[in-house]
């Protein structure tokens, strides 16, 4: 590779680091879903509340007319007590896919450094490895987006409140949930992996070289080195 191509490959290192940071922020923040909630019955006109949570933690801010009250949420404990709060398989899949996206982002960033500094012989460490690591990172992050979207439309649009708030507090959140910024960070990470693939494709695409190889394959006999030794 010439200097220009190596420089473009090095750009993918920074893009991979950005993707890693976005995925790490998404898994560590508490805004995969956000919702307003209303209370039924007495003082319903004076009651309001908000709920937000991520993959591990969240919070509920509920005001029954006597002032705002903050209640922390531990998602693992909630799912242990209330198994139907979320679709458990999709919840675990989302976590696993975000983590795998971070892992493939680390691989792609390391390969970007290797290909900038050296010209590795092994295919897995060269251009094919860059495609594979970024492609798997893209699939993982897009998979996390899809699993959470399915979770959202099947479960969270109907309810984001725990059983205690629904039964005892008579709170409701149906139709008031939206995707939070933590979810959109994962979408941005997917775009970063896609951008890396486009940069690699642009860098390694050489139509002249491809045409030359095609012409050589079409030449018969001795011109292609197809000779017999006696």
CSV table of C-alpha atoms in Angstrom, one decimal:
chain,number,residue,atom,x,y,z
A,1,UNK,CA,0.0,0.0,0.0
A,2,UNK,CA,1.1,3.5,-0.7
A,3,UNK,CA,1.1,6.3,1.9
A,4,UNK,CA,-2.4,7.6,0.9
A,5,UNK,CA,-3.9,4.1,1.3
A,6,UNK,CA,-2.2,3.5,4.6
A,7,UNK,CA,-3.5,6.9,5.9
A,8,UNK,CA,-7.1,5.9,5.0
A,9,UNK,CA,-6.7,2.6,6.7
A,10,UNK,CA,-5.4,4.4,9.8
A,11,UNK,CA,-8.6,6.6,9.7
A,12,UNK,CA,-10.6,3.4,10.3
A,13,UNK,CA,-8.7,3.0,13.6
A,14,UNK,CA,-10.3,6.2,14.9
A,15,UNK,CA,-13.7,5.3,13.6
A,16,UNK,CA,-13.4,1.9,15.3
A,17,UNK,CA,-12.5,3.6,18.6
A,18,UNK,CA,-15.6,5.8,18.2
A,19,UNK,CA,-17.8,2.8,17.6
A,20,UNK,CA,-16.3,1.1,20.7
A,21,UNK,CA,-17.0,4.3,22.8
A,22,UNK,CA,-20.6,4.5,21.5
A,23,UNK,CA,-21.3,0.9,22.3
A,24,UNK,CA,-19.7,1.1,25.7
A,25,UNK,CA,-21.7,4.3,26.5
A,26,UNK,CA,-24.9,2.6,25.3
A,27,UNK,CA,-24.4,-0.4,27.6
A,28,UNK,CA,-23.5,1.7,30.6
A,29,UNK,CA,-26.2,4.4,30.4
A,30,UNK,CA,-29.8,4.2,31.5
A,31,UNK,CA,-31.8,5.5,28.6
A,32,UNK,CA,-32.6,2.7,26.2
A,33,UNK,CA,-36.2,3.5,26.7
A,34,UNK,CA,-37.9,6.5,28.2
A,35,UNK,CA,-41.6,6.9,29.0
A,36,UNK,CA,-44.1,9.2,30.7
A,37,UNK,CA,-46.7,7.6,32.9
A,38,UNK,CA,-50.1,8.6,34.4
A,39,UNK,CA,-52.0,7.5,37.4
A,40,UNK,CA,-55.6,6.4,37.4
A,41,UNK,CA,-58.2,7.2,40.0
A,42,UNK,CA,-58.0,10.0,42.6
A,43,UNK,CA,-55.6,12.9,42.0
A,44,UNK,CA,-54.9,11.6,38.5
A,45,UNK,CA,-54.8,15.2,37.2
A,46,UNK,CA,-52.1,16.1,39.7
A,47,UNK,CA,-50.1,12.9,39.2
A,48,UNK,CA,-47.2,12.5,36.7
A,49,UNK,CA,-44.1,10.5,36.3
A,50,UNK,CA,-41.3,9.4,34.1
A,51,UNK,CA,-39.5,6.1,33.7
A,52,UNK,CA,-36.2,5.4,32.0
A,53,UNK,CA,-33.9,2.4,32.1
A,54,UNK,CA,-31.1,0.7,30.2
A,55,UNK,CA,-29.8,-2.8,30.0
A,56,UNK,CA,-28.7,-2.9,33.7
A,57,UNK,CA,-30.1,0.1,35.6
A,58,UNK,CA,-32.7,2.7,35.5
A,59,UNK,CA,-34.9,5.0,37.5
A,60,UNK,CA,-38.5,5.9,38.1
A,61,UNK,CA,-39.6,9.4,39.0
A,62,UNK,CA,-43.2,9.3,40.2
A,63,UNK,CA,-45.3,12.2,41.6
A,64,UNK,CA,-48.6,11.1,43.1
A,65,UNK,CA,-49.5,14.7,43.9
A,66,UNK,CA,-47.3,15.0,47.0
A,67,UNK,CA,-44.0,15.7,45.4
A,68,UNK,CA,-41.6,13.8,43.1
A,69,UNK,CA,-40.2,10.5,44.4
A,70,UNK,CA,-37.2,8.8,42.9
A,71,UNK,CA,-36.9,5.0,42.8
A,72,UNK,CA,-33.8,3.3,41.3
A,73,UNK,CA,-34.2,0.2,39.1
A,74,UNK,CA,-32.0,-2.8,38.9
A,75,UNK,CA,-33.0,-4.7,35.8
A,76,UNK,CA,-31.5,-8.1,36.8
A,77,UNK,CA,-33.4,-8.0,40.1
A,78,UNK,CA,-36.6,-6.9,38.4
A,79,UNK,CA,-36.4,-9.7,35.9
A,80,UNK,CA,-35.7,-12.2,38.7
A,81,UNK,CA,-38.9,-11.1,40.5
A,82,UNK,CA,-41.0,-10.4,37.4
A,83,UNK,CA,-40.0,-12.8,34.6
A,84,UNK,CA,-42.5,-11.3,32.1
A,85,UNK,CA,-41.4,-7.7,32.5
A,86,UNK,CA,-39.3,-8.1,29.4
A,87,UNK,CA,-38.8,-10.8,26.8
A,88,UNK,CA,-35.8,-12.4,28.6
A,89,UNK,CA,-34.3,-14.0,25.5
A,90,UNK,CA,-34.3,-10.7,23.5
A,91,UNK,CA,-32.9,-8.9,26.6
A,92,UNK,CA,-29.9,-11.3,26.9
A,93,UNK,CA,-29.4,-11.2,23.1
A,94,UNK,CA,-29.2,-7.4,23.1
A,95,UNK,CA,-26.5,-7.4,25.8
A,96,UNK,CA,-24.6,-10.2,24.1
A,97,UNK,CA,-24.7,-8.4,20.7
A,98,UNK,CA,-23.6,-5.1,22.1
A,99,UNK,CA,-20.7,-6.8,23.9
A,100,UNK,CA,-19.7,-8.7,20.7
A,101,UNK,CA,-19.8,-5.4,18.8
A,102,UNK,CA,-17.3,-3.9,21.3
A,103,UNK,CA,-15.1,-7.0,20.9
A,104,UNK,CA,-15.1,-6.8,17.1
A,105,UNK,CA,-14.5,-3.1,17.3
A,106,UNK,CA,-11.3,-3.8,19.3
A,107,UNK,CA,-10.2,-6.3,16.7
A,108,UNK,CA,-10.8,-3.9,13.8
A,109,UNK,CA,-8.9,-1.1,15.5
A,110,UNK,CA,-5.9,-3.4,16.2
A,111,UNK,CA,-5.9,-4.6,12.6
A,112,UNK,CA,-6.1,-1.0,11.4
A,113,UNK,CA,-2.8,-0.3,13.3
A,114,UNK,CA,-1.2,-3.5,12.0
A,115,UNK,CA,-2.1,-2.7,8.3
A,116,UNK,CA,-0.9,0.9,8.7
A,117,UNK,CA,2.5,-0.1,10.1
A,118,UNK,CA,3.2,-3.3,8.3
A,119,UNK,CA,2.1,-5.3,5.2
A,120,UNK,CA,1.0,-8.6,6.8
A,121,UNK,CA,1.1,-11.8,4.8
A,122,UNK,CA,-1.6,-13.7,6.6
A,123,UNK,CA,-5.0,-12.9,5.0
A,124,UNK,CA,-6.8,-12.7,8.4
A,125,UNK,CA,-4.4,-9.9,9.4
A,126,UNK,CA,-4.6,-8.1,6.1
A,127,UNK,CA,-7.6,-6.6,4.1
A,128,UNK,CA,-9.9,-9.7,4.5
A,129,UNK,CA,-9.4,-9.4,8.3
A,130,UNK,CA,-10.5,-5.8,8.2
A,131,UNK,CA,-13.6,-6.7,6.2
A,132,UNK,CA,-14.4,-9.5,8.6
A,133,UNK,CA,-13.9,-7.6,11.8
A,134,UNK,CA,-15.9,-4.6,10.7
A,135,UNK,CA,-18.5,-6.7,9.0
A,136,UNK,CA,-19.1,-8.7,12.2
A,137,UNK,CA,-19.1,-5.5,14.2
A,138,UNK,CA,-21.8,-4.1,11.9
A,139,UNK,CA,-23.9,-7.3,12.2
A,140,UNK,CA,-23.6,-7.3,16.0
A,141,UNK,CA,-24.6,-3.7,16.4
A,142,UNK,CA,-27.4,-3.9,13.9
A,143,UNK,CA,-28.5,-7.1,15.7
A,144,UNK,CA,-28.6,-5.2,19.0
A,145,UNK,CA,-30.7,-2.5,17.4
A,146,UNK,CA,-33.1,-5.0,15.9
A,147,UNK,CA,-33.6,-7.1,19.1
A,148,UNK,CA,-34.3,-4.0,21.1
A,149,UNK,CA,-36.8,-2.7,18.5
A,150,UNK,CA,-38.6,-6.0,18.7
A,151,UNK,CA,-38.5,-5.8,22.5
A,152,UNK,CA,-39.8,-2.2,22.3
A,153,UNK,CA,-42.8,-2.9,20.0
A,154,UNK,CA,-43.8,-6.2,21.7
A,155,UNK,CA,-43.4,-5.2,25.3
A,156,UNK,CA,-42.3,-1.7,26.1
A,157,UNK,CA,-44.9,0.2,24.2
A,158,UNK,CA,-47.5,-1.5,26.4
A,159,UNK,CA,-45.7,-1.2,29.8
A,160,UNK,CA,-42.5,0.0,31.4
A,161,UNK,CA,-43.7,-0.2,35.0
A,162,UNK,CA,-43.0,-2.9,37.5
A,163,UNK,CA,-45.9,-4.8,39.0
A,164,UNK,CA,-45.9,-2.8,42.3
A,165,UNK,CA,-46.4,0.5,40.5
A,166,UNK,CA,-49.2,-1.0,38.2
A,167,UNK,CA,-51.2,-2.8,40.9
A,168,UNK,CA,-50.7,-0.7,44.0
A,169,UNK,CA,-50.0,2.7,42.5
A,170,UNK,CA,-52.3,2.3,39.6
A,171,UNK,CA,-49.8,3.9,37.2
A,172,UNK,CA,-50.0,3.3,33.5
A,173,UNK,CA,-47.5,4.0,30.6
A,174,UNK,CA,-49.2,2.4,27.6
A,175,UNK,CA,-48.4,4.2,24.4
A,176,UNK,CA,-46.1,6.7,26.0
A,177,UNK,CA,-42.7,5.0,25.6
A,178,UNK,CA,-40.0,6.2,23.2
A,179,UNK,CA,-36.5,5.1,22.3
A,180,UNK,CA,-33.9,6.8,24.5
A,181,UNK,CA,-30.5,8.1,23.5
A,182,UNK,CA,-28.7,4.9,24.6
A,183,UNK,CA,-30.5,3.1,21.8
A,184,UNK,CA,-29.5,5.7,19.3
A,185,UNK,CA,-25.8,5.4,20.3
A,186,UNK,CA,-25.9,1.8,19.1
A,187,UNK,CA,-27.4,3.0,15.8
A,188,UNK,CA,-24.5,5.5,15.4
A,189,UNK,CA,-22.0,2.7,16.2
A,190,UNK,CA,-23.6,0.7,13.3
A,191,UNK,CA,-23.0,3.6,11.0
A,192,UNK,CA,-19.3,3.8,12.2
A,193,UNK,CA,-18.7,0.1,11.2
A,194,UNK,CA,-20.5,0.7,7.9
A,195,UNK,CA,-18.3,3.8,7.3
A,196,UNK,CA,-15.2,1.7,7.9
A,197,UNK,CA,-16.3,-0.9,5.4
A,198,UNK,CA,-16.8,1.9,2.8
A,199,UNK,CA,-13.3,3.3,3.5
A,200,UNK,CA,-11.7,-0.1,3.2
A,201,UNK,CA,-13.5,-0.8,0.0
A,202,UNK,CA,-12.5,2.6,-1.4
A,203,UNK,CA,-8.9,2.1,-0.3
A,204,UNK,CA,-8.4,-1.4,-1.7
A,205,UNK,CA,-10.4,-1.0,-4.9
A,206,UNK,CA,-8.0,-1.0,-7.9
A,207,UNK,CA,-9.8,-1.4,-11.2
A,208,UNK,CA,-6.6,-1.3,-13.2
A,209,UNK,CA,-5.1,-4.2,-11.3
A,210,UNK,CA,-8.3,-6.2,-11.7
A,211,UNK,CA,-8.4,-5.6,-15.4
A,212,UNK,CA,-4.7,-6.6,-15.7
A,213,UNK,CA,-5.4,-9.9,-13.9
A,214,UNK,CA,-8.4,-10.5,-16.1
A,215,UNK,CA,-6.4,-9.9,-19.3
A,216,UNK,CA,-3.7,-12.3,-18.1
A,217,UNK,CA,-6.2,-15.0,-17.4
A,218,UNK,CA,-7.6,-14.7,-20.9
A,219,UNK,CA,-4.1,-15.1,-22.6
A,220,UNK,CA,-3.4,-18.7,-23.7
A,221,UNK,CA,-0.2,-20.7,-24.0
A,222,UNK,CA,3.2,-19.4,-23.2
A,223,UNK,CA,2.2,-15.8,-22.5
A,224,UNK,CA,0.6,-16.9,-19.3
A,225,UNK,CA,3.5,-19.2,-18.4
A,226,UNK,CA,1.7,-22.3,-19.4
A,227,UNK,CA,4.8,-24.1,-20.8
A,228,UNK,CA,5.9,-27.7,-20.7
A,229,UNK,CA,9.4,-28.7,-19.8
A,230,UNK,CA,11.1,-31.7,-21.5
